[in-house]
mmCIF file of C-alpha atoms in Angstrom:
data_model
loop_
_atom_site.group_PDB
_atom_site.id
_atom_site.type_symbol
_atom_site.label_atom_id
_atom_site.label_comp_id
_atom_site.label_asym_id
_atom_site.label_seq_id
_atom_site.Cartn_x
_atom_site.Cartn_y
_atom_site.Cartn_z
ATOM 1 C CA VAL A 410 44.261 -26.396 -3.216
ATOM 2 C CA GLN A 411 41.786 -24.537 -5.389
ATOM 3 C CA THR A 412 39.894 -21.639 -3.844
ATOM 4 C CA CYS A 413 36.751 -19.898 -5.049
ATOM 5 C CA ALA A 414 36.034 -16.250 -4.471
ATOM 6 C CA LEU A 415 32.614 -15.405 -3.131
ATOM 7 C CA PRO A 416 30.637 -13.017 -5.365
ATOM 8 C CA ILE A 417 30.636 -9.389 -4.313
ATOM 9 C CA TRP A 418 27.226 -7.983 -5.054
ATOM 10 C CA GLU A 419 26.947 -4.368 -6.134
ATOM 11 C CA GLU A 420 24.318 -2.151 -4.591
ATOM 12 C CA HIS A 421 21.894 -0.489 -7.000
ATOM 13 C CA LEU A 422 19.773 2.376 -5.717
ATOM 14 C CA LEU A 423 16.045 1.808 -6.245
ATOM 15 C CA LEU A 424 14.161 4.940 -7.203
ATOM 16 C CA GLY A 425 10.551 5.942 -6.768
ATOM 17 C CA GLY A 426 9.948 6.089 -3.019
ATOM 18 C CA ASN A 427 8.947 9.312 -1.290
ATOM 19 C CA VAL A 428 9.699 8.399 2.330
ATOM 20 C CA ALA A 429 12.359 5.695 2.859
ATOM 21 C CA ASP A 430 16.010 6.628 2.321
ATOM 22 C CA ALA A 431 18.629 4.594 0.456
ATOM 23 C CA VAL A 432 16.626 1.545 -0.596
ATOM 24 C CA VAL A 433 18.956 -0.616 -2.680
ATOM 25 C CA ARG A 434 18.949 -3.854 -4.610
ATOM 26 C CA VAL A 435 21.709 -6.339 -3.800
ATOM 27 C CA GLY A 436 21.550 -9.393 -6.042
ATOM 28 C CA GLU A 437 18.063 -10.859 -5.658
ATOM 29 C CA THR A 438 17.358 -8.948 -2.450
ATOM 30 C CA VAL A 439 16.269 -5.471 -1.392
ATOM 31 C CA ARG A 440 17.913 -3.740 1.567
ATOM 32 C CA LYS A 441 16.009 -1.060 3.505
ATOM 33 C CA PRO A 442 17.044 0.969 6.558
ATOM 34 C CA ALA A 443 15.497 -0.599 9.653
ATOM 35 C CA GLY A 444 13.220 1.351 11.963
ATOM 36 C CA PRO A 445 11.337 0.744 15.207
ATOM 37 C CA GLN A 446 8.581 -0.993 13.218
ATOM 38 C CA THR A 447 10.847 -3.381 11.276
ATOM 39 C CA SER A 448 10.656 -6.352 13.664
ATOM 40 C CA ALA A 449 6.850 -6.250 13.671
ATOM 41 C CA VAL A 450 6.718 -5.865 9.881
ATOM 42 C CA ALA A 451 9.057 -8.843 9.474
ATOM 43 C CA ALA A 452 6.845 -10.943 11.742
ATOM 44 C CA LEU A 453 3.811 -10.009 9.635
ATOM 45 C CA LEU A 454 5.571 -10.930 6.384
ATOM 46 C CA GLU A 455 6.695 -14.242 7.885
ATOM 47 C CA HIS A 456 3.093 -14.964 8.870
ATOM 48 C CA LEU A 457 1.777 -14.145 5.399
ATOM 49 C CA HIS A 458 4.400 -16.339 3.714
ATOM 50 C CA ALA A 459 3.618 -19.247 6.043
ATOM 51 C CA ALA A 460 -0.072 -18.786 5.234
ATOM 52 C CA GLY A 461 0.653 -19.158 1.515
ATOM 53 C CA PHE A 462 0.130 -15.523 0.533
ATOM 54 C CA THR A 463 2.334 -14.752 -2.482
ATOM 55 C CA GLY A 464 1.271 -11.113 -2.802
ATOM 56 C CA ALA A 465 3.981 -9.850 -0.425
ATOM 57 C CA PRO A 466 7.772 -10.139 -0.571
ATOM 58 C CA ARG A 467 9.498 -12.572 1.757
ATOM 59 C CA THR A 468 11.450 -11.187 4.679
ATOM 60 C CA LEU A 469 15.006 -12.520 4.847
ATOM 61 C CA GLY A 470 16.373 -11.069 8.076
ATOM 62 C CA ARG A 471 18.974 -8.313 8.557
ATOM 63 C CA ASP A 472 22.329 -7.738 6.891
ATOM 64 C CA GLU A 473 25.654 -6.850 8.501
ATOM 65 C CA ARG A 474 24.621 -3.178 8.521
ATOM 66 C CA GLY A 475 21.336 -3.902 10.276
ATOM 67 C CA ARG A 476 19.254 -3.261 7.181
ATOM 68 C CA HIS A 477 16.049 -5.205 6.570
ATOM 69 C CA ILE A 478 16.572 -7.774 3.800
ATOM 70 C CA LEU A 479 13.595 -8.539 1.584
ATOM 71 C CA GLU A 480 12.979 -10.615 -1.499
ATOM 72 C CA TYR A 481 13.509 -8.631 -4.695
ATOM 73 C CA VAL A 482 10.406 -8.947 -6.857
ATOM 74 C CA PRO A 483 11.080 -8.353 -10.570
ATOM 75 C CA GLY A 484 8.486 -6.745 -12.779
ATOM 76 C CA GLN A 485 6.931 -3.344 -13.347
ATOM 77 C CA LEU A 486 5.174 -1.035 -10.930
ATOM 78 C CA ALA A 487 1.522 -0.594 -11.830
ATOM 79 C CA ASP A 488 1.773 3.203 -11.743
ATOM 80 C CA VAL A 489 4.043 3.243 -14.824
ATOM 81 C CA MET A 490 1.626 1.040 -16.781
ATOM 82 C CA PRO A 491 -1.790 1.929 -18.246
ATOM 83 C CA PRO A 492 -4.588 1.995 -15.632
ATOM 84 C CA LEU A 493 -6.037 -1.404 -14.864
ATOM 85 C CA ASP A 494 -9.113 -2.459 -16.795
ATOM 86 C CA PRO A 495 -12.168 -3.689 -14.847
ATOM 87 C CA GLY A 496 -10.776 -7.208 -14.855
ATOM 88 C CA GLY A 497 -7.529 -5.953 -13.360
ATOM 89 C CA LEU A 498 -9.407 -3.967 -10.709
ATOM 90 C CA HIS A 499 -11.380 -7.105 -9.844
ATOM 91 C CA ARG A 500 -8.105 -8.985 -9.436
ATOM 92 C CA VAL A 501 -6.673 -6.300 -7.150
ATOM 93 C CA GLY A 502 -9.822 -6.533 -5.029
ATOM 94 C CA GLN A 503 -9.348 -10.296 -4.762
ATOM 95 C CA LEU A 504 -5.691 -9.860 -3.811
ATOM 96 C CA ILE A 505 -6.556 -7.394 -1.045
ATOM 97 C CA ARG A 506 -9.274 -9.724 0.244
ATOM 98 C CA GLU A 507 -6.800 -12.603 0.356
ATOM 99 C CA LEU A 508 -4.306 -10.407 2.211
ATOM 100 C CA HIS A 509 -6.868 -9.426 4.826
ATOM 101 C CA ASP A 510 -8.124 -12.977 5.266
ATOM 102 C CA LYS A 511 -4.570 -14.278 5.775
ATOM 103 C CA ALA A 512 -3.691 -11.410 8.146
ATOM 104 C CA GLN A 513 -6.844 -11.805 10.244
ATOM 105 C CA ASP A 514 -5.290 -14.354 12.614
ATOM 106 C CA PHE A 515 -1.854 -12.724 12.806
ATOM 107 C CA ALA A 516 -0.749 -12.252 16.416
ATOM 108 C CA ALA A 517 1.644 -9.331 16.676
ATOM 109 C CA PRO A 518 4.754 -10.033 18.774
ATOM 110 C CA PRO A 519 4.837 -8.578 22.311
ATOM 111 C CA GLY A 520 5.853 -4.942 22.268
ATOM 112 C CA ALA A 521 5.234 -4.603 18.528
ATOM 113 C CA ARG A 522 5.672 -1.076 17.238
ATOM 114 C CA TRP A 523 4.051 0.171 14.047
ATOM 115 C CA ASP A 524 4.384 3.332 11.970
ATOM 116 C CA VAL A 525 0.832 4.176 10.898
ATOM 117 C CA ILE A 526 0.756 7.754 9.600
ATOM 118 C CA ILE A 527 -2.999 8.402 9.247
ATOM 119 C CA PRO A 528 -5.221 7.098 12.102
ATOM 120 C CA PRO A 529 -7.722 4.526 10.739
ATOM 121 C CA ASP A 530 -11.448 4.417 11.392
ATOM 122 C CA ARG A 531 -10.983 1.417 13.720
ATOM 123 C CA CYS A 532 -8.517 -1.383 14.445
ATOM 124 C CA GLU A 533 -9.580 -4.935 13.640
ATOM 125 C CA LEU A 534 -6.470 -6.446 11.978
ATOM 126 C CA ILE A 535 -3.016 -5.487 10.699
ATOM 127 C CA CYS A 536 -3.297 -3.694 7.340
ATOM 128 C CA HIS A 537 -0.832 -2.473 4.728
ATOM 129 C CA HIS A 538 -2.079 1.171 4.736
ATOM 130 C CA ASP A 539 -0.548 2.048 1.344
ATOM 131 C CA LEU A 540 -2.145 -0.312 -1.163
ATOM 132 C CA ALA A 541 -1.615 1.736 -4.310
ATOM 133 C CA PRO A 542 -0.347 1.357 -7.895
ATOM 134 C CA TRP A 543 3.059 2.704 -6.870
ATOM 135 C CA ASN A 544 3.380 -0.243 -4.475
ATOM 136 C CA LEU A 545 2.072 -3.006 -6.758
ATOM 137 C CA VAL A 546 4.697 -4.933 -8.747
ATOM 138 C CA ARG A 547 3.338 -6.985 -11.634
ATOM 139 C CA ASP A 548 5.547 -9.897 -12.657
ATOM 140 C CA GLY A 549 3.575 -12.064 -15.033
ATOM 141 C CA ASP A 550 1.056 -14.091 -13.068
ATOM 142 C CA ARG A 551 2.380 -12.874 -9.724
ATOM 143 C CA TRP A 552 1.198 -9.509 -8.392
ATOM 144 C CA VAL A 553 2.977 -8.311 -5.250
ATOM 145 C CA PHE A 554 2.416 -5.399 -2.882
ATOM 146 C CA ILE A 555 5.703 -3.933 -1.651
ATOM 147 C CA ASP A 556 6.702 -1.278 0.923
ATOM 148 C CA TRP A 557 5.216 -2.646 4.145
ATOM 149 C CA ASP A 558 6.935 -0.210 6.514
ATOM 150 C CA GLY A 559 3.656 1.624 7.148
ATOM 151 C CA ALA A 560 1.720 -1.535 8.066
ATOM 152 C CA GLY A 561 -0.188 -1.564 11.315
ATOM 153 C CA PRO A 562 -3.603 -1.775 12.956
ATOM 154 C CA GLY A 563 -6.563 -0.751 10.818
ATOM 155 C CA SER A 564 -9.696 -2.131 9.223
ATOM 156 C CA ARG A 565 -10.575 -3.981 6.062
ATOM 157 C CA LEU A 566 -12.677 -1.141 4.694
ATOM 158 C CA TRP A 567 -10.074 1.493 5.604
ATOM 159 C CA ASP A 568 -7.386 -0.381 3.635
ATOM 160 C CA LEU A 569 -9.729 -1.016 0.690
ATOM 161 C CA ALA A 570 -11.014 2.568 0.628
ATOM 162 C CA TYR A 571 -7.487 3.909 0.333
ATOM 163 C CA ALA A 572 -6.720 1.388 -2.410
ATOM 164 C CA ALA A 573 -9.709 2.732 -4.342
ATOM 165 C CA THR A 574 -8.189 6.222 -4.385
ATOM 166 C CA GLY A 575 -5.142 5.055 -6.305
ATOM 167 C CA PHE A 576 -6.542 2.219 -8.394
ATOM 168 C CA VAL A 577 -9.816 3.696 -9.677
ATOM 169 C CA PRO A 578 -8.163 6.309 -9.599
ATOM 170 C CA PHE A 579 -9.962 9.189 -7.892
ATOM 171 C CA ALA A 580 -8.515 12.598 -8.744
ATOM 172 C CA ALA A 581 -9.628 16.155 -9.364
ATOM 173 C CA GLY A 582 -11.406 16.446 -12.709
ATOM 174 C CA GLY A 583 -12.491 12.811 -12.735
ATOM 175 C CA ASP A 584 -15.650 11.517 -14.395
ATOM 176 C CA PRO A 585 -18.075 9.969 -11.882
ATOM 177 C CA ALA A 586 -19.808 8.043 -14.678
ATOM 178 C CA THR A 587 -16.508 6.271 -15.391
ATOM 179 C CA ASP A 588 -15.154 6.050 -11.859
ATOM 180 C CA GLY A 589 -18.309 4.548 -10.313
ATOM 181 C CA PRO A 590 -18.195 1.289 -12.324
ATOM 182 C CA ARG A 591 -14.446 1.042 -11.751
ATOM 183 C CA LEU A 592 -15.012 1.284 -7.999
ATOM 184 C CA ARG A 593 -17.653 -1.418 -8.323
ATOM 185 C CA ALA A 594 -15.184 -3.744 -10.066
ATOM 186 C CA LEU A 595 -12.715 -3.352 -7.182
ATOM 187 C CA ALA A 596 -15.421 -3.915 -4.557
ATOM 188 C CA ASP A 597 -16.823 -6.925 -6.413
ATOM 189 C CA GLY A 598 -13.359 -8.456 -6.512
ATOM 190 C CA TYR A 599 -13.057 -8.029 -2.767
ATOM 191 C CA GLY A 600 -16.511 -9.514 -2.230
ATOM 192 C CA LEU A 601 -18.082 -6.771 -0.115
ATOM 193 C CA ASP A 602 -21.466 -7.539 1.392
ATOM 194 C CA ALA A 603 -24.406 -5.095 1.276
ATOM 195 C CA GLN A 604 -23.583 -3.418 4.594
ATOM 196 C CA GLN A 605 -19.926 -2.970 3.697
ATOM 197 C CA ARG A 606 -20.920 -1.375 0.385
ATOM 198 C CA ARG A 607 -22.841 1.293 2.301
ATOM 199 C CA GLU A 608 -20.001 1.876 4.756
ATOM 200 C CA LEU A 609 -17.214 2.137 2.169
ATOM 201 C CA PRO A 610 -17.910 5.467 0.361
ATOM 202 C CA PRO A 611 -17.447 7.823 3.372
ATOM 203 C CA LEU A 612 -14.097 6.156 4.091
ATOM 204 C CA ILE A 613 -12.724 6.651 0.570
ATOM 205 C CA GLY A 614 -12.109 10.358 1.083
ATOM 206 C CA ALA A 615 -11.000 10.064 4.711
ATOM 207 C CA HIS A 616 -7.432 8.938 4.043
ATOM 208 C CA PRO A 617 -6.725 11.565 1.322
ATOM 209 C CA ARG A 618 -8.206 14.209 3.616
ATOM 210 C CA GLY A 619 -5.996 12.994 6.454
ATOM 211 C CA MET A 620 -2.929 12.984 4.223
ATOM 212 C CA PHE A 621 -3.644 16.539 3.091
ATOM 213 C CA ALA A 622 -3.947 17.668 6.719
ATOM 214 C CA LEU A 623 -0.673 15.936 7.631
ATOM 215 C CA LEU A 624 1.222 17.563 4.774
ATOM 216 C CA ARG A 625 -0.217 21.014 5.384
ATOM 217 C CA GLU A 626 0.539 20.877 9.127
ATOM 218 C CA SER A 627 4.046 19.555 8.459
ATOM 219 C CA ALA A 628 4.700 22.463 6.117
ATOM 220 C CA LEU A 629 4.185 24.701 9.155
ATOM 221 C CA THR A 630 6.153 22.600 11.649
ATOM 222 C CA GLY A 631 8.928 21.463 9.314
ATOM 223 C CA ASP A 632 8.403 17.764 10.013
ATOM 224 C CA GLN A 633 10.124 15.698 7.316
ATOM 225 C CA PRO A 634 9.649 14.154 4.843
ATOM 226 C CA TRP A 635 6.108 15.508 4.867
ATOM 227 C CA ALA A 636 7.102 19.191 4.655
ATOM 228 C CA ARG A 637 9.186 18.420 1.572
ATOM 229 C CA LEU A 638 6.326 16.523 -0.042
ATOM 230 C CA TYR A 639 3.983 19.439 0.582
ATOM 231 C CA ALA A 640 6.488 21.805 -1.038
ATOM 232 C CA GLU A 641 6.650 19.471 -4.041
ATOM 233 C CA GLY A 642 2.886 19.774 -4.560
ATOM 234 C CA HIS A 643 1.656 16.512 -3.062
ATOM 235 C CA GLY A 644 -0.756 18.411 -0.836
ATOM 236 C CA ASP A 645 -2.590 19.743 -3.895
ATOM 237 C CA TYR A 646 -3.155 16.229 -5.189
ATOM 238 C CA TRP A 647 -4.503 14.828 -1.913
ATOM 239 C CA GLY A 648 -6.679 17.809 -1.078
ATOM 240 C CA LEU A 649 -8.305 18.035 -4.503
ATOM 241 C CA ALA A 650 -8.778 14.261 -4.657
ATOM 242 C CA ALA A 651 -10.591 14.370 -1.311
ATOM 243 C CA ASP A 652 -12.811 17.210 -2.594
ATOM 244 C CA TYR A 653 -13.764 15.198 -5.668
ATOM 245 C CA ILE A 654 -14.482 12.026 -3.706
ATOM 246 C CA GLU A 655 -16.595 13.786 -1.076
ATOM 247 C CA THR A 656 -18.602 15.733 -3.662
ATOM 248 C CA HIS A 657 -19.841 12.521 -5.289
ATOM 249 C CA LEU A 658 -20.495 10.225 -2.310
ATOM 250 C CA ASP A 659 -24.029 9.457 -3.496
ATOM 251 C CA THR A 660 -22.660 8.395 -6.877
ATOM 252 C CA TRP A 661 -20.228 5.930 -5.303
ATOM 253 C CA THR A 662 -22.977 4.475 -3.101
ATOM 254 C CA ARG A 663 -25.302 3.982 -6.087
ATOM 255 C CA ALA A 664 -22.495 2.354 -8.056
ATOM 256 C CA LEU A 665 -21.802 -0.108 -5.267
ATOM 257 C CA ILE A 666 -25.352 -1.137 -4.358
#
């Protein structure tokens, strides 16, 4: 009788995250520690896959250690590549619009728990809440947003406004004459209407301002991992980015409309 040994997959630590601990690759899967929000996140990812949305990894259940198993998406993170050109920003806007449209009819399971760090402006659907270059994997024709642990109730404009911070990108010392048209490319890709274009600019700085407040308060209370991130200088980035965005609100409005 001939026997065949099953393959023993090695675990490879995946680097780059600031919050989750011990995220590893095992074969063609990713394993992440589960939390109170994991069941709801898995239900959302199942819904998106069933709806034909390819811009999120598939959820594949739990392993023998209770970790969340996700599809491993090969490719490069957008934050280690040159900034997107206007065409790329337009494509990101389209991808976010498709995500929101497919998530609009998602019915969260009873008792769903989410882990939304910064309170949104309002709650109208389940959003990603961290749509940023460091969470966008580009694999040829497929672009995929990863790290869904912070998903939860929010609004279309709240999610898009935060995405603008990272993808334009908005940062201290930026050039409004350059950043305005780049914001427009993202908004055009999403397909914002005239009213949404007027409502978007004030929201762009709200999430960075909220993140700065969270980090600064956590530095005083010792709440982790936020206190560590503040000590590493992340608070400076978010606070100065919010200052820059809020100083030029009229510029962003003119660029959009």
